[in-house]
Coordinates of C-alpha atoms and ligand atoms in Angstrom, one line a residue:
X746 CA -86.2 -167.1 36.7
X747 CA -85.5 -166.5 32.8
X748 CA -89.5 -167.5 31.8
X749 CA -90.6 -164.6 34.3
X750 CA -88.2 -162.1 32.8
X751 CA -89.9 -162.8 29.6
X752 CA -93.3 -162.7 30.8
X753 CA -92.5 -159.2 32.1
X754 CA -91.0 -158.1 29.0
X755 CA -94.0 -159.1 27.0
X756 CA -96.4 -157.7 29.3
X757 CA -94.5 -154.6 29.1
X758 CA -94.8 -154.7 25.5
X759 CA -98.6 -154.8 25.9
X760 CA -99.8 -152.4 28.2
X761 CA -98.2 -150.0 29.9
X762 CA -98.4 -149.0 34.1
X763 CA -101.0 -150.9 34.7
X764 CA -101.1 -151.7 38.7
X765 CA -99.9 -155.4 38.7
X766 CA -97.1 -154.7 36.2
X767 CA -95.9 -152.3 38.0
X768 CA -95.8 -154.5 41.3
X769 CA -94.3 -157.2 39.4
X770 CA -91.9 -154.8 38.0
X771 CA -90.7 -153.6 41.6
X772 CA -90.5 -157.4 42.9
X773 CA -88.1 -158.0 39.8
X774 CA -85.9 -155.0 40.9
X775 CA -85.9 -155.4 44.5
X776 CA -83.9 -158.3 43.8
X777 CA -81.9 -157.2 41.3
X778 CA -80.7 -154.9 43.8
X779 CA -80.5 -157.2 46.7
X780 CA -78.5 -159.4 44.3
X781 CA -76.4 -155.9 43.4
X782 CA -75.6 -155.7 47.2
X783 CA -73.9 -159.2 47.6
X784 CA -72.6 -159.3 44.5
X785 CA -70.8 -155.4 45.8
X786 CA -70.0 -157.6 49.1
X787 CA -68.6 -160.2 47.3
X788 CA -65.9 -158.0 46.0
X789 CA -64.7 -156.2 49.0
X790 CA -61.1 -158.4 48.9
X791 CA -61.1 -156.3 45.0
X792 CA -62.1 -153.4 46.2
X793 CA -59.4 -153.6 48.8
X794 CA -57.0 -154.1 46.7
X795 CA -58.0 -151.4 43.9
X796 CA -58.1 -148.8 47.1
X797 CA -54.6 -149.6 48.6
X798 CA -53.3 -149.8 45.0
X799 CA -54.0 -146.5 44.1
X800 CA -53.4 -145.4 47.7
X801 CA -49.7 -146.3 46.8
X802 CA -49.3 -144.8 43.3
X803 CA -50.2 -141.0 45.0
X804 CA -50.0 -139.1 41.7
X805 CA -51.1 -135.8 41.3
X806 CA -53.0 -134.4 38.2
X807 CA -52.1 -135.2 34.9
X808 CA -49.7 -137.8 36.1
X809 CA -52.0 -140.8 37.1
X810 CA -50.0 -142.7 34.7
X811 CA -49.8 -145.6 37.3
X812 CA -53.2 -144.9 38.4
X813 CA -54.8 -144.9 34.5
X814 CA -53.0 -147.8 33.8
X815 CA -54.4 -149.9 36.3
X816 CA -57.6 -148.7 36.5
X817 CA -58.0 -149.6 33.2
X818 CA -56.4 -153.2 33.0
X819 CA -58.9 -154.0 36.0
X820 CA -61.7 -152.9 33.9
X821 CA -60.8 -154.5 31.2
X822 CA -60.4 -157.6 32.9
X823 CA -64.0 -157.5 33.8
X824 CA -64.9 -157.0 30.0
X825 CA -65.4 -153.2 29.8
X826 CA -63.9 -151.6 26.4
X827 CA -61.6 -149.0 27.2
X828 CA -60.5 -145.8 25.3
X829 CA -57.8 -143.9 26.3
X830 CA -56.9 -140.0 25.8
X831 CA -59.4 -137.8 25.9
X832 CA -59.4 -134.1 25.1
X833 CA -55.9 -135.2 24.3
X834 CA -54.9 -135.9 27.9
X835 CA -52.8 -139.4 28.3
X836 CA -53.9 -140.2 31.5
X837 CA -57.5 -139.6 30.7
X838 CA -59.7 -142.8 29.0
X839 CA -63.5 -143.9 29.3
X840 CA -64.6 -147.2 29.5
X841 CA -68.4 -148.8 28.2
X842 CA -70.2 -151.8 28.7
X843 CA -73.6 -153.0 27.0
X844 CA -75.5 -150.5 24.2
X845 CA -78.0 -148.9 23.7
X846 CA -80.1 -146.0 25.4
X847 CA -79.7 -145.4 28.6
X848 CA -76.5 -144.4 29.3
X849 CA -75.7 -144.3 32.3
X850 CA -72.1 -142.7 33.4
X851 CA -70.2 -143.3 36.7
X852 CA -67.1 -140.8 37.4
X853 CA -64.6 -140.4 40.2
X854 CA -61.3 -138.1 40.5
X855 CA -57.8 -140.0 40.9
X856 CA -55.5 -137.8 41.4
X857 CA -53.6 -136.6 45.0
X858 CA -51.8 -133.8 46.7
X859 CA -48.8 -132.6 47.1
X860 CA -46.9 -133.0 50.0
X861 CA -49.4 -134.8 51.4
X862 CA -47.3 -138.1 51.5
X863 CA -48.3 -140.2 54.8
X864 CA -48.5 -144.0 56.7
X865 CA -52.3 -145.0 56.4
X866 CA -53.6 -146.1 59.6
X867 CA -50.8 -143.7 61.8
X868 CA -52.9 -141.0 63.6
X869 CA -50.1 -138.4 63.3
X870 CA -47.9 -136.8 60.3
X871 CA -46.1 -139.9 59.5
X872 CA -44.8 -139.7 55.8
X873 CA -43.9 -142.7 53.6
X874 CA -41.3 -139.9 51.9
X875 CA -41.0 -136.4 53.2
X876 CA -41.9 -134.2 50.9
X877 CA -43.6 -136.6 48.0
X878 CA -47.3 -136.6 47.0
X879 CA -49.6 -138.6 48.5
X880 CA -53.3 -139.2 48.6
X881 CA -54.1 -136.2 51.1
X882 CA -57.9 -136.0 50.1
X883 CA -58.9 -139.6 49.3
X884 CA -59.6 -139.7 45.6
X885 CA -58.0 -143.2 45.7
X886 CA -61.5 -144.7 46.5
X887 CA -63.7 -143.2 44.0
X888 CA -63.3 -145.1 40.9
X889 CA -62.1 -148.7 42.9
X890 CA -65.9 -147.8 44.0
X891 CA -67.5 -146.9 40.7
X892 CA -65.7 -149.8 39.1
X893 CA -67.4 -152.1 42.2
X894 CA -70.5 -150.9 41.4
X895 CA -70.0 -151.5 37.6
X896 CA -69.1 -154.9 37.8
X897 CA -72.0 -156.2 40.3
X898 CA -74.3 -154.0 37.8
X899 CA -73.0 -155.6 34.6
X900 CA -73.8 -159.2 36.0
X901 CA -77.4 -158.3 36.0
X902 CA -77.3 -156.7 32.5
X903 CA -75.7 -159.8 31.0
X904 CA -77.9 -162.8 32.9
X905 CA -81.7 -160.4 32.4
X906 CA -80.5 -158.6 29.2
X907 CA -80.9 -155.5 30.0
X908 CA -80.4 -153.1 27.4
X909 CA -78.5 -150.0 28.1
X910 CA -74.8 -148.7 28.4
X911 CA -72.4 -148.2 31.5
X912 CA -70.1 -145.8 31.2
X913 CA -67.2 -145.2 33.6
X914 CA -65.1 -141.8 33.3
X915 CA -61.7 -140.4 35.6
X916 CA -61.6 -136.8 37.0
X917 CA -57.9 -136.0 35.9
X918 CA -56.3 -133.7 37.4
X919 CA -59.5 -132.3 39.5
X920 CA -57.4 -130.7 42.5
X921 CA -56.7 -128.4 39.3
X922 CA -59.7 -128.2 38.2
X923 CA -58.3 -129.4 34.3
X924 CA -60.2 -131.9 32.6
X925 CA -63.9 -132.0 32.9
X926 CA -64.8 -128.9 31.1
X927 CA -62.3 -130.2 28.5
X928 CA -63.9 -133.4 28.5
X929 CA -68.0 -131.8 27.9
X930 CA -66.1 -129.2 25.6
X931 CA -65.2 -132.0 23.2
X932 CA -68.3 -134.1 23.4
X933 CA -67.5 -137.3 25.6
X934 CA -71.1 -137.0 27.2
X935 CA -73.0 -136.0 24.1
X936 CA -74.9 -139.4 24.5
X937 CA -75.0 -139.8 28.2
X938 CA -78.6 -139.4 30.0
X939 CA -77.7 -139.7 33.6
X940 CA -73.9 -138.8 35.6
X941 CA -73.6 -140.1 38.7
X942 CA -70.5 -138.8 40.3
X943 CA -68.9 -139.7 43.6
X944 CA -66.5 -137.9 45.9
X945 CA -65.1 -139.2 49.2
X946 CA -66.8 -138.0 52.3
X947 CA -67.4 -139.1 56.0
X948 CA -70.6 -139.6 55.4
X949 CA -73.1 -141.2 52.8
X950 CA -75.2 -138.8 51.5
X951 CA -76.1 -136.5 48.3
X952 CA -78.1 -133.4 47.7
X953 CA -79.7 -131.6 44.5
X954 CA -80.3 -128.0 43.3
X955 CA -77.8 -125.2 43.7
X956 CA -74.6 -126.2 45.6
X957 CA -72.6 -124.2 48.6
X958 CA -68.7 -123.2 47.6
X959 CA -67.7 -121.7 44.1
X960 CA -66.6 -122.0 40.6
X961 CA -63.5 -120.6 39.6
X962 CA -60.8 -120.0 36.9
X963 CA -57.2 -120.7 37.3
X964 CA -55.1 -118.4 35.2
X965 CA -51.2 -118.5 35.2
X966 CA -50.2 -114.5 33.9
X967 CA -46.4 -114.8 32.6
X968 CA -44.2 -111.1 32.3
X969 CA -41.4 -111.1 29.7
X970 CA -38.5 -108.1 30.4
X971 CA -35.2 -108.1 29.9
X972 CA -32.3 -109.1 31.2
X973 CA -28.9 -107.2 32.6
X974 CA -26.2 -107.1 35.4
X975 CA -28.2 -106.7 38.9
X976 CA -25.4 -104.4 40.0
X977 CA -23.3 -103.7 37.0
X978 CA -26.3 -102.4 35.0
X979 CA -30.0 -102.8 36.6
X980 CA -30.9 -99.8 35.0
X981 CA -30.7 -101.6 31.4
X982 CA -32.8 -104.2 32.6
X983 CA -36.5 -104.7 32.7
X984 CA -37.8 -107.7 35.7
X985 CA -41.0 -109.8 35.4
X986 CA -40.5 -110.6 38.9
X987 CA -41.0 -107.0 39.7
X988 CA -44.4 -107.3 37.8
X989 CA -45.3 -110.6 39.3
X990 CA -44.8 -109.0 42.8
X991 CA -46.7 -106.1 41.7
X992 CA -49.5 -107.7 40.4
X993 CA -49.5 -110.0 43.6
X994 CA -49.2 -106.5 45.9
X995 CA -52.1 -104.7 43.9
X996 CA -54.7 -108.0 44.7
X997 CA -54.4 -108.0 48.4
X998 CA -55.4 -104.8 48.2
X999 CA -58.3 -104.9 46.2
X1000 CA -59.1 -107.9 48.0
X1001 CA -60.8 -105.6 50.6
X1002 CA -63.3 -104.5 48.6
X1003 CA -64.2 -108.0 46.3
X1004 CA -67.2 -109.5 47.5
X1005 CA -67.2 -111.7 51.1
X1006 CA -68.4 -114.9 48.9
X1007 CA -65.2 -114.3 46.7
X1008 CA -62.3 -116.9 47.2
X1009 CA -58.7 -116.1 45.4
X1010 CA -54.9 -117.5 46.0
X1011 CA -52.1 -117.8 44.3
X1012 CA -48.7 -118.8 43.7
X1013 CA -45.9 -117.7 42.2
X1014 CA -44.7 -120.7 39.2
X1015 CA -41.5 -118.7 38.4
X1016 CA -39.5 -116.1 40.3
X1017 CA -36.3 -115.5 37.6
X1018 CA -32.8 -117.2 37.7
X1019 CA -30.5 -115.7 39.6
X1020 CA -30.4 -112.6 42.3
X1021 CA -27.5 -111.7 39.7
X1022 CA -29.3 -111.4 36.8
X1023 CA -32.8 -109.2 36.5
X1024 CA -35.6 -111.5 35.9
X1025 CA -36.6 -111.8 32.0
X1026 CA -39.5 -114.2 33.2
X1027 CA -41.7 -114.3 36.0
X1028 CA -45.5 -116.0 36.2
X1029 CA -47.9 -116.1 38.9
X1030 CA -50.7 -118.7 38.7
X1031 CA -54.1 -117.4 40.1
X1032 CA -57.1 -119.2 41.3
X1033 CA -60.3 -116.5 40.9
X1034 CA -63.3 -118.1 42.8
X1035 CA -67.0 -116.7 43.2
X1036 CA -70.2 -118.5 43.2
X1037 CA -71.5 -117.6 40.1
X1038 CA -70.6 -117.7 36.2
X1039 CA -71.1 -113.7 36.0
X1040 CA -69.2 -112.8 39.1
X1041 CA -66.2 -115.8 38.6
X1042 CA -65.9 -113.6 34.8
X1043 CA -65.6 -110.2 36.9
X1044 CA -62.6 -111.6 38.9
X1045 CA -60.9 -112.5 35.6
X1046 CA -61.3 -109.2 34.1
X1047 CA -60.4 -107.7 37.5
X1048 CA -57.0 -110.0 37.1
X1049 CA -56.2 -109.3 33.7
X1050 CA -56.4 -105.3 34.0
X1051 CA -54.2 -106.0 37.2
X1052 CA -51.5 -107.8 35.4
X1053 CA -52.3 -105.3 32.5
X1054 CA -51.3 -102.5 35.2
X1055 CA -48.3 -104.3 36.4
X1056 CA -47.1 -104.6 33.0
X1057 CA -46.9 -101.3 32.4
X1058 CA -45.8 -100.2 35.6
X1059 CA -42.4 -102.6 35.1
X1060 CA -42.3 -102.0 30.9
X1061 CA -42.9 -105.5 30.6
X1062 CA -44.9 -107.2 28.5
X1063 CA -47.4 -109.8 29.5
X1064 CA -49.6 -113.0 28.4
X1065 CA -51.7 -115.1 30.4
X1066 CA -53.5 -118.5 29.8
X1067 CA -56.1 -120.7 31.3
X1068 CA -54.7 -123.6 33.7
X1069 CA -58.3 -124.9 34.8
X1070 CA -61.5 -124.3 35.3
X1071 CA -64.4 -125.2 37.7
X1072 CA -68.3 -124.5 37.1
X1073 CA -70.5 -123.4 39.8
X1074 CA -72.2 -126.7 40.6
X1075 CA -76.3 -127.7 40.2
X1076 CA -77.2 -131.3 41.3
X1077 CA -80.5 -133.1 39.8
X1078 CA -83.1 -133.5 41.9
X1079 CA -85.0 -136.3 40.9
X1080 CA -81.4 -138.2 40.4
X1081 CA -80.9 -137.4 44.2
X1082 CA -84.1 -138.3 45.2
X1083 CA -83.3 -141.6 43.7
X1084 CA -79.7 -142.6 44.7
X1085 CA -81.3 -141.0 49.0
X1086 CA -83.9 -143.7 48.6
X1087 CA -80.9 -146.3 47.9
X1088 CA -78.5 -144.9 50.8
X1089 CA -81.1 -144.8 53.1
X1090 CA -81.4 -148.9 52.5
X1091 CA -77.4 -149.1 52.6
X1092 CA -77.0 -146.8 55.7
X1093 CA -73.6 -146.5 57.4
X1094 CA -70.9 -149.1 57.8
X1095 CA -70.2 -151.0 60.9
X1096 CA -67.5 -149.4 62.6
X1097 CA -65.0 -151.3 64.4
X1098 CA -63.4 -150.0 67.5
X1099 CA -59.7 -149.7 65.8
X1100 CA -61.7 -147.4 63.3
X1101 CA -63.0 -145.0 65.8
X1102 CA -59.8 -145.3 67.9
X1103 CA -57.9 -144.0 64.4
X1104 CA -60.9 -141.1 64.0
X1105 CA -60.7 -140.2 67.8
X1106 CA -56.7 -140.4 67.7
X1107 CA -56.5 -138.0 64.7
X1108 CA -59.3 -135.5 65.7
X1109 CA -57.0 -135.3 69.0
X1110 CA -53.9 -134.6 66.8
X1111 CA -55.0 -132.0 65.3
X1112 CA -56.6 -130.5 68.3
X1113 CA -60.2 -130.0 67.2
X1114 CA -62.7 -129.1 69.4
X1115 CA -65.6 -132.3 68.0
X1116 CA -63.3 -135.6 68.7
X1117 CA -66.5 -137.6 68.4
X1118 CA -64.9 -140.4 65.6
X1119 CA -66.6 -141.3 62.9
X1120 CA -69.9 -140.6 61.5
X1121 CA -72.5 -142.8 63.4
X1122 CA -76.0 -141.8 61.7
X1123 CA -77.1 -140.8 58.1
X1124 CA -77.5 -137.2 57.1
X1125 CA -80.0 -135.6 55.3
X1126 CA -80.6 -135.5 51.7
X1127 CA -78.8 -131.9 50.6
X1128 CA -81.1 -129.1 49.7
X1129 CA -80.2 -126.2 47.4
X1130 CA -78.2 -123.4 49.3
X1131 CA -79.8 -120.1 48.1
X1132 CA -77.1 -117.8 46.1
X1133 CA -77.3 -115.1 49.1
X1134 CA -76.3 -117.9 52.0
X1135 CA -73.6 -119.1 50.1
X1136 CA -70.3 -117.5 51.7
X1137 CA -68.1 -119.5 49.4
X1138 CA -65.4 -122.2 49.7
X1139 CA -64.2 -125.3 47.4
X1140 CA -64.9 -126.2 44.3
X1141 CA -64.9 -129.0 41.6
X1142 CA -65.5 -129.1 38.2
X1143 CA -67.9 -131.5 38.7
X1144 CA -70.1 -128.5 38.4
X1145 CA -69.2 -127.7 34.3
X1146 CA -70.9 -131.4 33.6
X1147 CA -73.7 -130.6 35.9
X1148 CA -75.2 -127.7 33.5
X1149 CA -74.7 -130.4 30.5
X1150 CA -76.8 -133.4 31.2
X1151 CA -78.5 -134.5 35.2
X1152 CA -75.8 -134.9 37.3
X1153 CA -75.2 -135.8 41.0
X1154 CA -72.4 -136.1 43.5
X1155 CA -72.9 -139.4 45.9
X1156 CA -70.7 -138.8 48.8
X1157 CA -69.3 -142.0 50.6
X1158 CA -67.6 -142.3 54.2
X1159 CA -64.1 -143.4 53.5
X1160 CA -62.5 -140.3 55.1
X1161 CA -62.8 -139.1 58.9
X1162 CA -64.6 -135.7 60.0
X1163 CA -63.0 -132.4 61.1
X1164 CA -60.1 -133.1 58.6
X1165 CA -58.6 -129.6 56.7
X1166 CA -58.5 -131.4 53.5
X1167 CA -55.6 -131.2 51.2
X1168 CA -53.5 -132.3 54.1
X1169 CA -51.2 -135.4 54.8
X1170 CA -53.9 -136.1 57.6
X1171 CA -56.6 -136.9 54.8
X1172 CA -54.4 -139.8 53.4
X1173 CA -54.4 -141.5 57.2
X1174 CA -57.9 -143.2 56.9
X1175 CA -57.8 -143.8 52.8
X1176 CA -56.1 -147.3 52.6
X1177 CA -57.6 -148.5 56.0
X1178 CA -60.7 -150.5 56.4
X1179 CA -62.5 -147.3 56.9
X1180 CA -61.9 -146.5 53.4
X1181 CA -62.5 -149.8 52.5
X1182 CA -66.1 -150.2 54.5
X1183 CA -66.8 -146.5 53.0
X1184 CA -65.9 -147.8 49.5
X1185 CA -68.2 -151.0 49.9
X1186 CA -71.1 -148.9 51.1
X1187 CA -71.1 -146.2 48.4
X1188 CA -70.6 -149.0 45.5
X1189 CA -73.9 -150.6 46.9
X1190 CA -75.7 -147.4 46.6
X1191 CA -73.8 -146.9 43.3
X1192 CA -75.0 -149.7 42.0
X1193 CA -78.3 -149.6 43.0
X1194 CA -79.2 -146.5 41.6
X1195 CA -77.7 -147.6 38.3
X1196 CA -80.2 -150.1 38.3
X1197 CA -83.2 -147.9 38.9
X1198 CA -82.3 -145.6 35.6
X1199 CA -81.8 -148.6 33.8
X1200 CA -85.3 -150.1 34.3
X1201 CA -87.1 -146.9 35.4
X1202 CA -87.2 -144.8 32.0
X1203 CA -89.5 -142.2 33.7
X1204 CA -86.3 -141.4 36.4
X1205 CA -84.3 -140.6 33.3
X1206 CA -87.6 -138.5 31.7
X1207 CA -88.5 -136.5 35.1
X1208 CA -84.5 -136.2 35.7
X1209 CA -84.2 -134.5 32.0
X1210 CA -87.5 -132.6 32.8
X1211 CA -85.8 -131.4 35.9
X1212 CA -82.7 -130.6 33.9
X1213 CA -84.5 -128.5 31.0
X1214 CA -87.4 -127.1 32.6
X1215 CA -86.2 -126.1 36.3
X1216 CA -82.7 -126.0 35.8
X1217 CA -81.6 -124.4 32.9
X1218 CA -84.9 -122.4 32.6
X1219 CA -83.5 -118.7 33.0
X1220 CA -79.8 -120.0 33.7
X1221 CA -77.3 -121.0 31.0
X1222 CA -74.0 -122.9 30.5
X1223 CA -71.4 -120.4 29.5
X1224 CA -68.1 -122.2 29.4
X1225 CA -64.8 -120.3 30.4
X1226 CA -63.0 -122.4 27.8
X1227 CA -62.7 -122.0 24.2
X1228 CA -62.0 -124.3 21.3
X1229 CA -58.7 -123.6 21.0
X1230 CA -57.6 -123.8 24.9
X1231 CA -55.8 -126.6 25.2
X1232 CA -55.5 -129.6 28.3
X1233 CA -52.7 -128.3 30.7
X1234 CA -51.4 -131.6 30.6
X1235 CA -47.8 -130.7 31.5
X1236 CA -48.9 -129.6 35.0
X1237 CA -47.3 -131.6 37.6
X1238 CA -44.4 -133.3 35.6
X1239 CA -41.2 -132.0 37.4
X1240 CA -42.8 -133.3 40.9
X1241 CA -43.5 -136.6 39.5
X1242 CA -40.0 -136.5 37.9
X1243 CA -38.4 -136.1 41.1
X1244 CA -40.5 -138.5 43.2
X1245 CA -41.2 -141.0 41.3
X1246 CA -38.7 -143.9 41.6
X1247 CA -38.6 -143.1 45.4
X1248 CA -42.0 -143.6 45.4
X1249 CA -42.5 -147.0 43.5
X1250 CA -40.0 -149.2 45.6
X1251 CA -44.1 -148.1 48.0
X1252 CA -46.4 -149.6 45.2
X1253 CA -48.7 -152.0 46.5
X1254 CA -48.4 -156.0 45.9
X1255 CA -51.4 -157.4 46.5
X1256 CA -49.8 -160.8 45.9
X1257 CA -47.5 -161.0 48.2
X1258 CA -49.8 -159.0 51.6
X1259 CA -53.1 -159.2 51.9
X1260 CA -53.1 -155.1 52.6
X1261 CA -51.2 -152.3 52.5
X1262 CA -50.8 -151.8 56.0
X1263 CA -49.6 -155.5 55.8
X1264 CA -47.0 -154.0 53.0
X1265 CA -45.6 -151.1 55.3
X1266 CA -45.8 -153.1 59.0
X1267 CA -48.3 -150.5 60.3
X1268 CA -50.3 -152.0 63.0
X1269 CA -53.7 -150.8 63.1
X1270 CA -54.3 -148.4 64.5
X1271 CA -51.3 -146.4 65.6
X1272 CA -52.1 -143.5 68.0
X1273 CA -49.7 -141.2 69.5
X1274 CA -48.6 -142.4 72.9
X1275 CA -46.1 -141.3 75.5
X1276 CA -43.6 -142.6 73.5
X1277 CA -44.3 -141.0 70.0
X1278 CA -42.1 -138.2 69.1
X1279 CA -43.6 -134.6 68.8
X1280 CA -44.6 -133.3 66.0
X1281 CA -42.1 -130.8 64.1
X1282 CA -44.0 -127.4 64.5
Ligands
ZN1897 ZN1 -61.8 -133.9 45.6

C-alpha cells in the first residue's frame, strides 16, 4: 500500500494529467473514501453519544458553555489543536489538524431554542422542564457530525500523508444571527480555501448559486425619559415605553406598503419597572429581513427614522445597536457539484419502522395535511432561486461567509418533515436514532468531499474561479458590521441563569446508559394513544 502511494506521488511529480495517472489517481481515492465510509460507521456508538450529549446541554446562543466545552475536549482527544474565543466570544474556538494548503473548513451551529425544552422520541409536547430551552431545531447534530467526518478524514491524512489542513468551526449563537460575520470580520478564514457547512435537514441534499429566504439585521433601539409619579405627577415624566410602543405601532403600519419578500418581528427587551413609576427605559429588539444587501439597508434606515420619529414624538431620547446580523446567502457551485456526487453514493438511511412510526405519530400531532414519515428518496441538487421568485423566509449567517471564500450548506436527515421549526416538536427526533442515522449519513458525505478538495486541487481552482469570476463578478460583500461593533455575547445569560441547574441534574451519561432515551426511560417510540392526555391548547 505505502510503495504505491509513493509511486503516485512521484509520477505526479513528473507529468501532470496524463490518462493513466489520472485512473490511478481515482483508484487511490475511491478507496480512500470507501475506507472514509467505514471508518464514519465505525464511530456511530461516538457519534451517538456526541448527539445525545449535546441534546442534553440545550443551550441557547452565547451560552454553549457546556456544549463548547465538550465539543472541544472530544476533539482534542482525537488530536485536533483547539483555540478558544474568537471575535472575543467565550464559547466560540476553532480547531486544526495537519498544515499546509488546502484548507479545508467544516462548520456547524450549537446552539437551541427557547422554550423549546422536550422528551426525544415522545411524539407530542412532552418537556423535560416547562419552560427551559431545549434543542427545538436540531443544531445538536451538526458538529457531532463534522467532528465524525474529521476524524475518519484525519486517519487517511496521517497513514498517506496527505498534506493539507482540517479546520473545524461552531456557529454561536446562529438562531441570532451573532457570530459569523464577527468571525470573517476578524479574519478567522483569511486562509481557508473551501467551507463546507452543514445544517440539519430531513433530507440529504445541497444546492449552489443564489439561495431562497433573506438576510437580515437585528437591531435592539433603547429610549431613555424620565421618571415621575404615574398618578402623582405623570405630567413631569417622560416614558420610553410610550416610544417603544410607538415605534412598534408606526411599523405595522408601514408594513403594508414594504415589499411582499420583506420579513420583520420584533420584541419588546424592556417594558419599564413599575405601572407606578413612568418608564425611564424601554427597548425593542427588531429583526429587518429582505433578500438583498441594498434592500436589508432600506429596512434599517426605514427603522432608525421610525425610532427617530418616536423619539420625538415622546421627548425621549434614543440609541440603538446591532444584536446580529445575517448575509443573503450564495452557495459554490462547483463545491456542490462535488459534495451531490458524494450524497448521491451515501443516499438515505435505512429507516426502521419505530422511526417512521415517530415521523407519522408527530405529522399527526400537529395535524398536517402530508403524514407520509420520513423522507424515503433523495432530492435534487438545489439550483439558484432567481431574486424575483424569492418571497422570503429564514435566514442564516451562513450567508456573510458565503460572499468571503466558496462556501456550501450540506443538509443531513436528522430531523422529520412538515415541522414549524423553532418549536419543542423539532427537538422530538434530534437524540433518536433518526438523528443518529441522519448524523452517520451526512458525516460520510462530509467526509468524502473533504477528501476530494484535498487530492483534487483543480475543485479548489474551479471552486475559487466560480467564486471570483461568476459570483462576485458585479455583486460585492458589504458587511452590516463595523470594526468597532462588538460580539453580543451577553445575549441569553438571564435564561441560562435561571435554567441551568434544573437543567443539568438532564445532562447525559454516556457511562452509565447506552442512550439518552436509556437516561430518561422513554421507550421508543412513544405516540399518543387513548390514553395520553390532551394537549394544553
Ligand atoms: Zn439552524
Amino acid at each position: 500500500m505505502k510503495r504505491a502511494v509513493a509511486l503516485v506521488m512521484v509520477t505526479a511529480a513528473l507529468s501532470f494529467s496524463t490518462a493513466p495517472l489520472a485512473a490511478q489517481d481515482n483508484a487511490r481515492l475511491d478507496a480512500q473514501k470507501k475506507e472514509a465510509v467505514k471508518g464514519v460507521d465505525e464511530m456511530a456508538k461516538l457519534a451517538q453519544e456526541m448527539v445525545d450529549s449535546v441534546f442534553s446541554f440545550g443551550e441557547l446562543g452565547m451560552q454553549e458553555v457546556e456544549t463548547s466545552r465538550y465539543l472541544t475536549a472530544q476533539l482534542e482527544k482525537f488530536g485536533f489543536k483547539v483555540t478558544r474565543g474568537q471575535s472575543g466570544i467565550p464559547t466560540a474556538w476553532v480547531a486544526t489538524y495537519g498544515s499546509g494548503k488546502p484548507v479545508i473548513a467544516l462548520g456547524s451551529d450549537i446552539d437551541g431554542i427557547p422554550q423549546s425544552s422536550q422528551k426525544p422520541g415522545v411524539a407530542y409536547h412532552d418537556p423535560i422542564i416547562e419552560g427551559a430551552p431545549g434543542h427545538g431545531e436540531g443544531h445538536n447534530t451538526g458538529t457531532p457530525l463534522n467532528i465524525i467526518a474529521a476524524i475518519a478524514v484525519k486517519k487517511i491524512m496521517e497513514r498517506d500523508k496527505l498534506p493539507g489542513t482540517i479546520m473545524l468551526w461552531p456557529g454561536v449563537a446562529e438562531e441570532l444571527v451573532a457570530s459569523k460575520a464577527w468571525f470573517v470580520r476578524d479574519g478567522m478564514f483569511k486562509d481557508v480555501d473551501v467551507n463546507l457547512f452543514t445544517h440539519v435537514g430531513n433530507n440529504l441534499g445541497t444546492s449552489w448559486g443564489q439561495g431562497g429566504g433573506t438576510g437580515l439585521v437585528s437591531m435592539e433601539f433603547t429610549f431613555e425619559g424620565e421618571t415621575a409619579h404615574s398618578a402623582g405627577a405623570p405630567w413631569r415624566g417622560r416614558s420610553a415605553l410610550d416610544a417603544v410602543e410607538l415605534m412598534s405601532v408606526g411599523w405595522q403600519y408601514r408594513r403594508e406598503h414594504l415589499r411582499l419578500s420583506h420579513r420583520s418581528h420584533s420584541v419588546i427587551t424592556n417594558g419599564g419597572d413599575q405601572p407606578n413609576v413612568v418608564p425611564r427605559n424601554a427597548s425593542i429588539w427588531f429583526y429587518f429581513r429582505e433578500i438583498d444587501q441594498p434592500h436589508i439597508k432600506e429596512l434599517v434606515d426605514i427603522g432608525i427614522k421610525m425610532a427617530e420619529g418616536a423619539a420625538l414624538m415622546t421627548n425621549t431620547k434614543m440609541t440603538y445597536r446591532i444584536l446580529g446580523t445575517a448575509y443573503p446567502q450564495h452557495m459554490n457551485k462547483v463545491v456542490a457539484e462535488t459534495m451531490y456526487e458524494n450524497i448521491k453514493a451515501v443516499g438515505l438511511p435505512a429507516w426502521s419502522e419505530q422511526d417512521q412510526a415517530l415521523a407519522k405519530g408527530l405529522q399527526k400531532e400537529l395535524g398536517n395535511a402530508t403524514q407520509d414519515g420520513l423522507a424515503v428518496k433523495l432530492g435534487e441538487l438545489g439550483k439558484p432561486v432567481a431574486l424575483e421568485d424569492n418571497t422570503g423566509g429564514g435566514s442564516d449567517d451562513i450567508g456573510d461567509i458565503s460572499w468571503n471564500m466558496p462556501t456550501i450548506t450540506l443538509r443531513y436527515p436528522a430531523n422529520i418533515p412538515g415541522l414549524p421549526g423553532h418549536n419543542w416538536s423539532s427537538g422530538i427526533a434530534s437524540a433518536t436514532p433518526i438523528a443518529h442515522k441522519g448524523v452517520i449519513a451526512g458525516a460520510k458525505a462530509q467526509a468524502m468531499t473533504v477528501l476530494d478538495l484535498l487530492t483534487k486541487p483543480e475543485l479548489v481552482k474551479g471552486a475559487w474561479d466560480y467564486f471570483n469570476n461568476v459570483q462576485t463578478k458585479d455583486v460585492k460583500y458589504v458587511p452590516f458590521i463595523t470594526r468597532d461593533t462588538p460580539a453580543p455575547t451577553f445575549l441569553n445569560k438571564a435564561i441560562l441563569e435561571k435554567y441551568r441547574e434544573q437543567m443539568r441534574k438532564f445532562y447525559y451519561d454516556p457511562t452509565k446508559f447506552p442512550t439518552y432515551l436509556d437516561q430518561l426511560g422513554i421507550k421508543y417510540p412513544t405516540v399518543r394513544t387513548a390514553e395520553t392526555p390532551k394537549p394544553q391548547q
